[in-house]
Each structure stands twice: as C-alpha cells, then as structure tokens.
Coordinates of C-alpha atoms and ligand atoms in Angstrom, one line a residue:
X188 CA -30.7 20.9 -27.8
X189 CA -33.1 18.1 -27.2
X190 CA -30.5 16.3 -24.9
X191 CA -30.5 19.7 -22.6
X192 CA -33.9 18.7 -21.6
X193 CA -33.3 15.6 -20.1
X194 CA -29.8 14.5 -19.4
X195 CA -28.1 16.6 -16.7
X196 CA -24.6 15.5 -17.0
X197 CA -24.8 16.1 -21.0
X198 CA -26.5 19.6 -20.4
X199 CA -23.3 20.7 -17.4
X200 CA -20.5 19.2 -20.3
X201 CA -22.4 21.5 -23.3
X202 CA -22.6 24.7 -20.3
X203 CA -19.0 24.2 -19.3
X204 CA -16.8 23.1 -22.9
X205 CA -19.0 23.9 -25.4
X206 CA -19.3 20.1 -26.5
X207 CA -21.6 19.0 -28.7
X208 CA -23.5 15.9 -28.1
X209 CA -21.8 14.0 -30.5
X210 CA -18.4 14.9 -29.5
X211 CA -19.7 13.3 -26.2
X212 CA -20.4 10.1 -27.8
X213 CA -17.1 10.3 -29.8
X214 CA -15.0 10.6 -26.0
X215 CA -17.5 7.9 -24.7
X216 CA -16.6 5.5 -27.4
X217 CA -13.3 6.6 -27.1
X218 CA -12.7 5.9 -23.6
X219 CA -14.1 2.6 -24.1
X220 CA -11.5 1.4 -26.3
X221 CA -8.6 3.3 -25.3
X222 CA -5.4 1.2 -24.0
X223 CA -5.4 2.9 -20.0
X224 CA -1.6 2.2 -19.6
X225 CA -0.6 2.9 -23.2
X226 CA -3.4 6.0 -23.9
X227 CA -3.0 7.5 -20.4
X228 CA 0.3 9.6 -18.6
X229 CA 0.8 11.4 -15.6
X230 CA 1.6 15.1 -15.3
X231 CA 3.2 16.1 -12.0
X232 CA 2.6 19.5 -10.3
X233 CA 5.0 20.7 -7.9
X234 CA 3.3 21.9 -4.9
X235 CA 6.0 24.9 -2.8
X236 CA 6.6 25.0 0.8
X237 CA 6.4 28.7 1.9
X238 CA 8.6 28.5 5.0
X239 CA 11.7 27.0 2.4
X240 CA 10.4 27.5 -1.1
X241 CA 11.1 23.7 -1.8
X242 CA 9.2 21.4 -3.6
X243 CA 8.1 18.9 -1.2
X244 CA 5.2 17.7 -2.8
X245 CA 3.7 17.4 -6.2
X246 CA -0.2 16.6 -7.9
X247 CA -0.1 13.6 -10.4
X248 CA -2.9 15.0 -12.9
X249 CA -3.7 12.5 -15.6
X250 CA -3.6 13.5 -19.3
X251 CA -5.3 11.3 -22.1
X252 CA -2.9 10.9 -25.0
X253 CA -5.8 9.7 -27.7
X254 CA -3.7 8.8 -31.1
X255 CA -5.9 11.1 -33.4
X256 CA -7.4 13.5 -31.0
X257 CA -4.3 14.7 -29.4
X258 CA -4.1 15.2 -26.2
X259 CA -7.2 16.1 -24.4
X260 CA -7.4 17.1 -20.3
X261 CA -9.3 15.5 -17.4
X262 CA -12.0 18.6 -17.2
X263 CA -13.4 17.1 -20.6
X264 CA -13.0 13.3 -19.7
X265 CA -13.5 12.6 -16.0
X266 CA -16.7 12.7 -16.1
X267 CA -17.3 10.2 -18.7
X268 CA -15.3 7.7 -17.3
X269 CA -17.3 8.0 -13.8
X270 CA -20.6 8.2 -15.9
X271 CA -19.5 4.9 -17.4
X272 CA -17.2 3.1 -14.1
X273 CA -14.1 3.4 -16.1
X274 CA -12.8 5.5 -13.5
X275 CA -12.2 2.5 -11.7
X276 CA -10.0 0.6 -13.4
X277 CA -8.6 4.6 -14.5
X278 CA -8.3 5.3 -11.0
X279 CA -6.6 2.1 -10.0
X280 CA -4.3 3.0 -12.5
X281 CA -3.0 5.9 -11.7
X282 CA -2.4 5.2 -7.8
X283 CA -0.6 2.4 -9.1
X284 CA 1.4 4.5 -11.1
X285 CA 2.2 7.2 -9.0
X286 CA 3.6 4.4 -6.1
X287 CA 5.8 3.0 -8.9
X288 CA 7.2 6.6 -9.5
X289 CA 8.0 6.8 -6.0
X290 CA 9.7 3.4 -5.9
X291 CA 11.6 5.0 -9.0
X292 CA 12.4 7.9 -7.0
X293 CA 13.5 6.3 -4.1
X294 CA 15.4 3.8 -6.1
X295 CA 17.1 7.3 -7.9
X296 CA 18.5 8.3 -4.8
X297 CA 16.2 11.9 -4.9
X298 CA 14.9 13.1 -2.2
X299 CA 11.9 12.0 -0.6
X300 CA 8.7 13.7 -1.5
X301 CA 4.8 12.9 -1.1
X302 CA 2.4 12.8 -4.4
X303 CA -1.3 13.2 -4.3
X304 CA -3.9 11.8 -6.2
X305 CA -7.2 12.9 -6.8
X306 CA -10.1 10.6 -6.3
X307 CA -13.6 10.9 -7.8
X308 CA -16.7 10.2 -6.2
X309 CA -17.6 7.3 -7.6
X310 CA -13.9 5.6 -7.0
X311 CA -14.0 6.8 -3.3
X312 CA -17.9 5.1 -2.6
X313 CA -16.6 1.9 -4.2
X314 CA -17.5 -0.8 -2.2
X315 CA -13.9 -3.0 -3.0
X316 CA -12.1 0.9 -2.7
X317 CA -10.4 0.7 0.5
X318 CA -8.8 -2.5 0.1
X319 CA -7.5 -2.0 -3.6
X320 CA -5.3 0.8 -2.2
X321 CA -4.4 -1.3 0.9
X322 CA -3.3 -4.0 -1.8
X323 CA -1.8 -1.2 -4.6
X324 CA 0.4 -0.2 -1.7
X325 CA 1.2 -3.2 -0.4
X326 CA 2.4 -4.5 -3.8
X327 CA 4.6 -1.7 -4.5
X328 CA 6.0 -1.6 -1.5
X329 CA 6.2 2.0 -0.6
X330 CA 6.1 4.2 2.5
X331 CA 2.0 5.7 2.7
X332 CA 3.3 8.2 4.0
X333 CA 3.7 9.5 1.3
X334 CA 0.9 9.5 -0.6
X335 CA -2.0 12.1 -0.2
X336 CA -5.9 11.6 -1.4
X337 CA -7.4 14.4 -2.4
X338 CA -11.4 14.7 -1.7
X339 CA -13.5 17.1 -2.7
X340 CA -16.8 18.7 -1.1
X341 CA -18.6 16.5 -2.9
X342 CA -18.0 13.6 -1.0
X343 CA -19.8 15.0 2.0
X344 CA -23.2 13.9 0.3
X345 CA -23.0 10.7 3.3
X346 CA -20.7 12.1 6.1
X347 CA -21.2 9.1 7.9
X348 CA -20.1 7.0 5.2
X349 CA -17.4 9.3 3.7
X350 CA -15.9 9.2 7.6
X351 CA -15.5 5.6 8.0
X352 CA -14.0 5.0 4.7
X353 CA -11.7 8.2 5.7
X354 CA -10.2 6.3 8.6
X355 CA -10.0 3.6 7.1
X356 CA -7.8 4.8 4.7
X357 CA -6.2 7.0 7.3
X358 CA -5.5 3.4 9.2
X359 CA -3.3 2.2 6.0
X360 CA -0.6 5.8 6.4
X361 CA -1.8 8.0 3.9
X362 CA -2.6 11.6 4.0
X363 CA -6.0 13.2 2.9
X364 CA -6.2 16.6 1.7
X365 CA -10.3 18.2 0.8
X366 CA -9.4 19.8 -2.6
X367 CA -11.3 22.6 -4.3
X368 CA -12.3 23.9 -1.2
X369 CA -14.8 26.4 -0.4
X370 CA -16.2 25.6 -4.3
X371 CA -18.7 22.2 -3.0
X372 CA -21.7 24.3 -1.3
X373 CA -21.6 21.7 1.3
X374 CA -22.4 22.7 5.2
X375 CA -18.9 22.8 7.1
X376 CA -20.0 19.9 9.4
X377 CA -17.9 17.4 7.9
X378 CA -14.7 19.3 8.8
X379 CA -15.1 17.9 12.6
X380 CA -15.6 15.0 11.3
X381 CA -13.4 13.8 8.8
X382 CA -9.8 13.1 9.6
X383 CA -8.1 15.3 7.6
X384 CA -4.9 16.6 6.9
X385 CA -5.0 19.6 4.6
X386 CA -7.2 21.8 2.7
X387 CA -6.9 23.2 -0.5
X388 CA -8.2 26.6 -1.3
X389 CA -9.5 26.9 -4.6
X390 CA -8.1 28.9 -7.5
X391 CA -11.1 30.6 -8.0
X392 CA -10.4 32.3 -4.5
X393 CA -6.6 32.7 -5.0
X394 CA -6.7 34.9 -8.4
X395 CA -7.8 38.1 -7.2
X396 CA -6.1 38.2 -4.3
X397 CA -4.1 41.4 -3.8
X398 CA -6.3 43.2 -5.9
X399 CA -10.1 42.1 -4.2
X400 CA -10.3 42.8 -0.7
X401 CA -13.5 40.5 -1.1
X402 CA -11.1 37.3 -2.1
X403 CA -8.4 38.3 0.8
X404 CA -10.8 37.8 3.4
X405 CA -12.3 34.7 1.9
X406 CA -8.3 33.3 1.8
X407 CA -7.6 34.6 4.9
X408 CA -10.6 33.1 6.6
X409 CA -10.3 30.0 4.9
X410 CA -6.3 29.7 6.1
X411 CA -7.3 31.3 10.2
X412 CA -10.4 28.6 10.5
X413 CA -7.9 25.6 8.7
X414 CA -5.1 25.9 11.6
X415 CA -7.8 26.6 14.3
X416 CA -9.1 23.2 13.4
X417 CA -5.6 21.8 13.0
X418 CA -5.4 21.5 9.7
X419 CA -2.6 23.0 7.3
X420 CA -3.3 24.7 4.1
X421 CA -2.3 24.3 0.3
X422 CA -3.2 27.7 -2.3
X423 CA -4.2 26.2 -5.7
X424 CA -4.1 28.5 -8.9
X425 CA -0.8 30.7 -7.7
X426 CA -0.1 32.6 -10.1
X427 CA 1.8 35.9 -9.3
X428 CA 4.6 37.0 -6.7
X429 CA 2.1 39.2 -5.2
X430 CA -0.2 36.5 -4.6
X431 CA 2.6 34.5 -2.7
X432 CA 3.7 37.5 -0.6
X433 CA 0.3 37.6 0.1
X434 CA -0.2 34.5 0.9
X435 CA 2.8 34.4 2.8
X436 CA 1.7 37.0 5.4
X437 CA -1.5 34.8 5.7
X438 CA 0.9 32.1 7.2
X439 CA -0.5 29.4 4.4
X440 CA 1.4 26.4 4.4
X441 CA 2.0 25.4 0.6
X442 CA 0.9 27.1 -2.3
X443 CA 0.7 25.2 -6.0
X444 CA 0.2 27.1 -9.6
X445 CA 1.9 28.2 -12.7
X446 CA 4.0 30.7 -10.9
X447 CA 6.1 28.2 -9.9
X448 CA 5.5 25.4 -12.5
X449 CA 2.8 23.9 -14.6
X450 CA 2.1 20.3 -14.1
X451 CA 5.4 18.4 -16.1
X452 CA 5.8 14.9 -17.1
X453 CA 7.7 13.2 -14.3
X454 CA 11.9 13.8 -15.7
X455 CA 11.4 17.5 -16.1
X456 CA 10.2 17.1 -12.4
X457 CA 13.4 15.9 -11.4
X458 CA 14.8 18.9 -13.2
X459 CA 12.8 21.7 -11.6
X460 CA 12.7 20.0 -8.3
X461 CA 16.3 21.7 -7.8
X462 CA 15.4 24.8 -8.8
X463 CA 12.8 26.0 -7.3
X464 CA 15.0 26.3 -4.1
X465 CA 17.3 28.7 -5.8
X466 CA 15.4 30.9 -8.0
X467 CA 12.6 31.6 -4.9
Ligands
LIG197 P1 -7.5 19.8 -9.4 O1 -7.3 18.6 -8.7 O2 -8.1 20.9 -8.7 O3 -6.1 20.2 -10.1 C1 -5.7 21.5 -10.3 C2 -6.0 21.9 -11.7 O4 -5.6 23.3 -11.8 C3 -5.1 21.2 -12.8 O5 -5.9 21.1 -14.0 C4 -4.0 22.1 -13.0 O6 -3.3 22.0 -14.2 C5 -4.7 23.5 -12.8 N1 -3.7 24.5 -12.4 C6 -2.6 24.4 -11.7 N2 -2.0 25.6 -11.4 C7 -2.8 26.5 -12.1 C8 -2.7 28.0 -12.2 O7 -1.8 28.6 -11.7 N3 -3.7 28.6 -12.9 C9 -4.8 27.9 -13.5 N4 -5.7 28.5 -14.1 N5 -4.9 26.5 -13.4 C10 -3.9 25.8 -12.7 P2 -6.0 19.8 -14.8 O8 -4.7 19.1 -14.8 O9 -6.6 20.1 -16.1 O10 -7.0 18.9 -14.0 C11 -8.3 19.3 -13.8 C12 -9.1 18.5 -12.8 O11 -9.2 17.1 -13.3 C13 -8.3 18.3 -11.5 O12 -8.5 19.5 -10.7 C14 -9.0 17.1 -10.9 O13 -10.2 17.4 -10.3 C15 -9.3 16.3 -12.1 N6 -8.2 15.2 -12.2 C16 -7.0 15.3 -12.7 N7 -6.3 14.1 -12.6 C17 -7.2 13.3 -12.1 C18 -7.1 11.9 -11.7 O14 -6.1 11.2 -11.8 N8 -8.3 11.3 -11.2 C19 -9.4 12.1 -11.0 N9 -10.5 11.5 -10.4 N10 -9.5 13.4 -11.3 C20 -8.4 14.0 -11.8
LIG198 MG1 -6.5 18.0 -7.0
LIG199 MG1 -7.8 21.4 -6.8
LIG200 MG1 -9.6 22.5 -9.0

C-alpha cells in the first residue's frame, strides 16, 4: 500500500494485474538474470487480408519462458524491462530475430510475407535506435520491405522528434503501423505528420461491434478518416464472423484476432498459413 503513494508505475502494475510489490521485485530480479535468447520466444499472429482472406502478414509477440515461473506475457513484463533499459538489448533481440525468420522463410521457399514488431517508447527515443536497425537489417540481409514497426500514441509526446526518427526509419524500407489506436488520448495532429502506413484499431473498439452502434461508428470513423488520409487499416481483437462481415462492409483492409488464429510459435505458422485461405 505504501508503494501506491509514491511510485506511479508500481501503483498502474498493482491497478492493472493485481501484482503485489514483491512479485514486482521477483520479475525485476528476474529479468535481470534471465538468458534473452535462451529465456525469450517469439509467438507469431497471423494478420488476414479481407479482400483474399490470406495471411499476408503476421505480429511477432514475445513470450518470456522463465524456468520456474512458467511462462509469463509481455502485459506483466514490458514494462519492467523499459523501467530498467532492458528493453534495449530485449528489443534488439527480437528485430533480430524476426529478420532471421524471414531469411528462414525465404530460404524455405514459403511465400513471402511482412512481420511487425512492436517497439516501446523508450527503444524508439534511443539515441543509437535508428542505426541498430539500419545495421540488424543489414546484417541479415533481408528485404525491409517487409518489416513493419508498430508505434503507439504514446510516442507522440515530441512530434517533432518522433517525425524525424519516423523518416528516418521510413528512409531504410520499412513499414510503420500506429498500433492501439484511438486508446493514446493524444491530439490527432501527428497523423499529418508522421509518415505512416497503417493504423491499427484497437480491440477495445472491435468487440462490441455488431451489437453497439456506439463502437460501429467509432470503427467506422476510425477506418473513413484512415483512407481519407491515405492510410490503410488493420482490426485488432477479431473475434467473431459477425465482427468480420462487419468489418468487411466498412472496407477495413486487414483484420487480426482469435477468430482466425491466436499468436503460434513460428512452425504451426507455416501450418495455418495454408489454411486460412480455404476455410474463409
Ligand atoms: P499489441 O501489440 O496490441 O498486441 C496484440 C495483443 O492482443 C497480443 O497480446 C495478442 O495476443 C492479443 N490478441 C490478439 N488477438 C486477440 C483477440 O482476438 N482477443 C483478445 N482479447 N486479445 C487478442 P500479447 O501477446 O499478450 O501482447 C500484449 C502487448 O505486449 C502487445 O500488444 C504489445 O504492446 C506488447 N508486446 C508484445 N511483444 C512485444 C515486443 O516484442 N516488444 C514490445 N515493446 N512490446 C511487445
Ligand atoms: Mg502490436
Ligand atoms: Mg495492438
Ligand atoms: Mg493492444
């Protein structure tokens, strides 16, 4: 209770999981010691055209495989490691990663299709940031094309800052999405400004639509002022047919969610990949 007072980022964790303090420490500790390549994986959402119903893209989300602890998600980790700059190295990592399972992919023979990786603030507002992907991507040798960065709201605290290091990373090939969107209570400024690719509606938007006339006008806003400013449109949270017939008749681009997969380790990606065309 004490810790409520005057820690902030202890008082959002206690609100939000129900951690205790010293289960806080425990993670922090934790994290400190853990082996990033051995303790960490990489789940992979598949994220649906909704012209074809194929898979043409899919989210890495990282997973934390602690030997006693199990295996324990990003919502009740990430922000320890940017409270304590591991998500530096964390971060590194996992771009890393993800452009050696495209190399494997490519190398496979499968089809081609993008990945996205989501960045946190403090990774993004790195001073060495920009040129540890230029130099991630140039070592492994793969097309940046396909690779997406998702953003969130959050970044927009310094527009002017977030937009140079935006076309910067732009300059290298790679795509930028602003995830969570509509979720950041930011002003909409930054959407003439940034050079962006795609936005990401947020789930919490998403998983009344059809039923709340309230969330289909929020959706359907959200996907009208997207194309208007040229930017194409990704549904997060998807889980029911209605919601992608609704969707659908929004003319949303993409659309991502347990409805058509959860995220998968990367083989039983492969597997679904195939799939998803023919059950749809
Ligand atoms: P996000 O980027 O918004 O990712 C989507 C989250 O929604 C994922 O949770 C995914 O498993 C979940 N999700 C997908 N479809 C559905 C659905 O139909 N219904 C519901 N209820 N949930 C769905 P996950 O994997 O636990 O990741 C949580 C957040 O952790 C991510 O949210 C992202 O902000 C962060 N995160 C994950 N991996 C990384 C990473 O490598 N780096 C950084 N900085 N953050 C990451
Ligand atoms: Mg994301
Ligand atoms: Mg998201
Ligand atoms: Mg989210």
């Amino acid at each position: 209770e004490a810790k409520k007072e005057g820690r902030n980022n202890y008082q959002f964790y206690n609100e939000k999981f129900d951690f205790q303090s010293s289960d806080l420490f425990l993670l922090e500790t934790e994290l400190r010691k853990a082996d990033i390549s051995k303790h960490f994986k990489l789940h992979f959402q598949p994220i649906v055209d909704l012209k074809t119903n194929a898979a043409t893209s899919a989210e890495a989300l990282i997973r934390w495989q602690h030997p006693e602890l199990g295996l324990i998600s990003p919502e009740k980790f990430i922000k320890i490691a940017e409270d304590t700059g591991l998500i530096i190295p964390i971060g590194e990592w996992v771009l890393r990663k993800v452009c050696q399972e495209l190399k494997a992919r490519q190398e496979r023979g499968l089809s081609p299709m993008n990945f996205s990786v989501n960045l946190s603030l403090r990774q993004f507002f790195d001073s060495s940031f920009v040129s540890t992907v230029a130099s991630i991507l140039t070592e492994e040798g793969i097309n940046p094309a396909y690779i997406t960065l998702e953003i969130t709201e959050s970044m927009t605290m310094d527009v002017e800052k977030a937009t140079q290091i935006l076309y910067q990373l732009k300059d290298l090939g790679v795509e930028i999405s602003i995830d969570d969107f509509g979720t950041g209570y930011s002003s909409l400024q930054y959407l003439q400004k940034f050079p962006i690719d795609y936005l990401k509606i947020d789930k919490s938007f998403i998983q009344n639509i059809g039923e709340n006339m309230d969330d289909c006008s929020i959706a359907s806003t959200i996907i009208v002022m997207a194309h208007n400013l040229g930017l194409k449109v990704i549904a997060e949270g998807v889980e029911t047919e209605e919601q992608v017939s609704v969707l659908k008749g929004m003319n949303c681009e993409k659309a991502q969610g347990y409805y058509y997969s959860k995220p998968l380790p990367l083989n039983e990606l492969h597997l679904i990949e195939s799939d998803l065309g023919s059950w749809l």
